[in-house]
């Protein structure tokens, strides 16, 4: 094989190979960096929304003093929901369904020295709006444990307010996930006890969220004759930056949380910028791939006579293609390795500047895997092209 | 293992409409393993063409060529690779050496594929042919006669049933031609292959079983 390599090497253009390496290195590095940066920055946005996907908005009506006096509730009529549903920026709407019975929660964790009881309320939204693994977020009739998502603010309120003043221990997120509450539900002449387990926190939902199946089941059992109309809607929008959303809600007098909308806009813009950068990276990588294909095709053309001689000496086409394949794989591995190193170096630099925004705990494994897959894919396509050209020799 | 090569009414397409008087073209000819054949013809009669048909790298002919009972046109690409590694050893008229490789490397290109000869055996052959001192010289710097001897040694670096020699001594002196004959005779008695050699007049001084006019 060394001798075959020596025969074909004489026609090789080092300049072309270096051009490929450089172009592929730039392309791959841009792809890796864009992905890595997106991966690193994304949790900063997601952390704000917790278990609710970022392109969902919560729409409610303002509570007016007059409404309070005359006893009207700020809820949505069917007509209003249908009208909102028909807007072009709306993909789907989910309604908040409240529990129509009394709920009491008790925590009696003697090991923590915490004892308290409080009245609560539950609400649910359709499960497709909740971004939690379905294994953890479901309820079957008669199940005694209820998964609950609570607002972050409640935990903060307890830790920084209540716990301080009552001289109680503070509770971390991970610890509270391990604690179960006693939930007592009363209504329709029934009283039943459940265990409540907090599986997560949300900044976007100021409510105690439980699975939709539980609300349906428990409302039927504990408040079978009660009626309700939704006071809040969860809306999936096609594009959170769409000015129409704000205009429509202002015209109708609906409330949407502007900060959260801005957050969604920023994330959406980030995704657009990343997509553009990724596209540029992909184009450069494809161009570099094209350079390699052209360069090796030229090499084969220049070495055609020698390749024919090797075939006549009894070499198989596979044996002749092998040095070219090794060349392709080596070039791709080299550019992958350099691109990965460059990405890691640049990441270290930007992490330093964006330390307040980016968590240092993220890894580069996904990016490395993706870059490896791209390199492998390009190598494979290149090898197929080369093997076709060798067949024509 | 091939015991014979049979040509049945073979004629190059280009000669199809010409009146040709030949002992091979348009005839039935059988070359047997273990025997030596000389094909004589003047220039342009198709000596190299005939060998390229047998070696399965050209097929612009009518008629059939069979190796034992197998039509060579029915061979797969892999079969042809085996054919060139194990059945036919070919000394090309145009030599097909690689100019940037040394004499020894040119021989090794074949020998690495077949592992037929040891380095000592190759060096001994180069010595007998008077080019041992050229072993490490790039072949582009050698004379055509020296290159012919390098190609000759390379031809012997494989197991085979037939050796095809296309004008092997066109640029070689009588003494070296005799050495080539001695080597060929020894190899033939060792391995039992058949020899088909072509000549334009200055032919390899071998004891031929049959001489054919093309």
XYZ file of C-alpha atoms in Angstrom, chain B residues 105-191:
87
model
C 10.017 -0.756 -5.831
C 8.544 -1.424 -9.267
C 9.111 -5.115 -8.692
C 7.738 -4.904 -5.142
C 4.494 -3.298 -6.396
C 3.687 -6.704 -7.879
C 5.425 -8.892 -5.322
C 3.643 -7.249 -2.376
C 0.399 -8.272 -4.005
C 1.386 -11.919 -4.504
C 4.174 -12.528 -1.936
C 5.643 -14.891 -4.511
C 9.353 -14.149 -4.212
C 11.616 -13.270 -1.307
C 13.745 -10.140 -1.365
C 16.847 -12.364 -1.803
C 15.331 -14.125 -4.820
C 14.516 -10.783 -6.437
C 17.982 -9.414 -5.750
C 19.512 -12.620 -7.171
C 17.466 -12.219 -10.372
C 18.521 -8.565 -10.718
C 22.118 -9.669 -10.241
C 21.893 -12.359 -12.920
C 20.430 -9.789 -15.322
C 23.219 -7.303 -14.553
C 21.084 -4.581 -12.972
C 21.624 -5.262 -9.252
C 23.393 -1.898 -8.956
C 20.291 -0.190 -10.393
C 17.929 -1.632 -7.776
C 17.552 1.675 -5.968
C 17.588 3.885 -9.076
C 14.305 5.397 -10.255
C 13.403 3.529 -13.445
C 12.993 6.752 -15.431
C 16.770 7.063 -15.246
C 17.369 3.572 -16.689
C 17.764 2.701 -20.365
C 14.870 0.947 -22.116
C 16.847 -2.321 -22.108
C 17.414 -2.060 -18.343
C 13.740 -1.228 -17.834
C 12.812 -4.318 -19.880
C 14.830 -6.457 -17.494
C 13.165 -4.840 -14.460
C 9.751 -5.516 -16.000
C 10.843 -9.089 -16.747
C 11.712 -9.715 -13.075
C 8.388 -8.133 -12.041
C 6.584 -10.525 -14.405
C 8.066 -13.484 -12.592
C 6.882 -12.221 -9.200
C 3.615 -14.091 -9.240
C 2.304 -17.632 -9.416
C 0.871 -18.331 -12.880
C -0.206 -20.904 -15.447
C 0.968 -18.883 -18.443
C 3.637 -16.228 -18.951
C 2.801 -13.759 -21.716
C 5.868 -11.947 -23.070
C 5.273 -9.157 -25.572
C 8.501 -8.533 -27.500
C 10.547 -9.102 -24.335
C 14.026 -8.543 -25.780
C 13.458 -5.773 -28.287
C 16.211 -3.697 -26.617
C 18.252 -6.429 -24.958
C 21.599 -7.834 -26.030
C 22.110 -11.536 -26.775
C 23.891 -12.290 -23.500
C 21.096 -10.862 -21.370
C 18.527 -12.508 -23.646
C 20.188 -15.836 -22.942
C 20.117 -15.131 -19.193
C 16.399 -14.408 -19.479
C 15.916 -17.720 -21.288
C 17.877 -19.557 -18.565
C 15.754 -17.948 -15.850
C 12.517 -18.644 -17.723
C 13.473 -22.287 -18.295
C 14.290 -22.755 -14.591
C 11.040 -21.133 -13.523
C 9.074 -23.165 -16.072
C 10.552 -26.427 -14.775
C 9.754 -25.299 -11.193
C 6.199 -24.104 -11.753
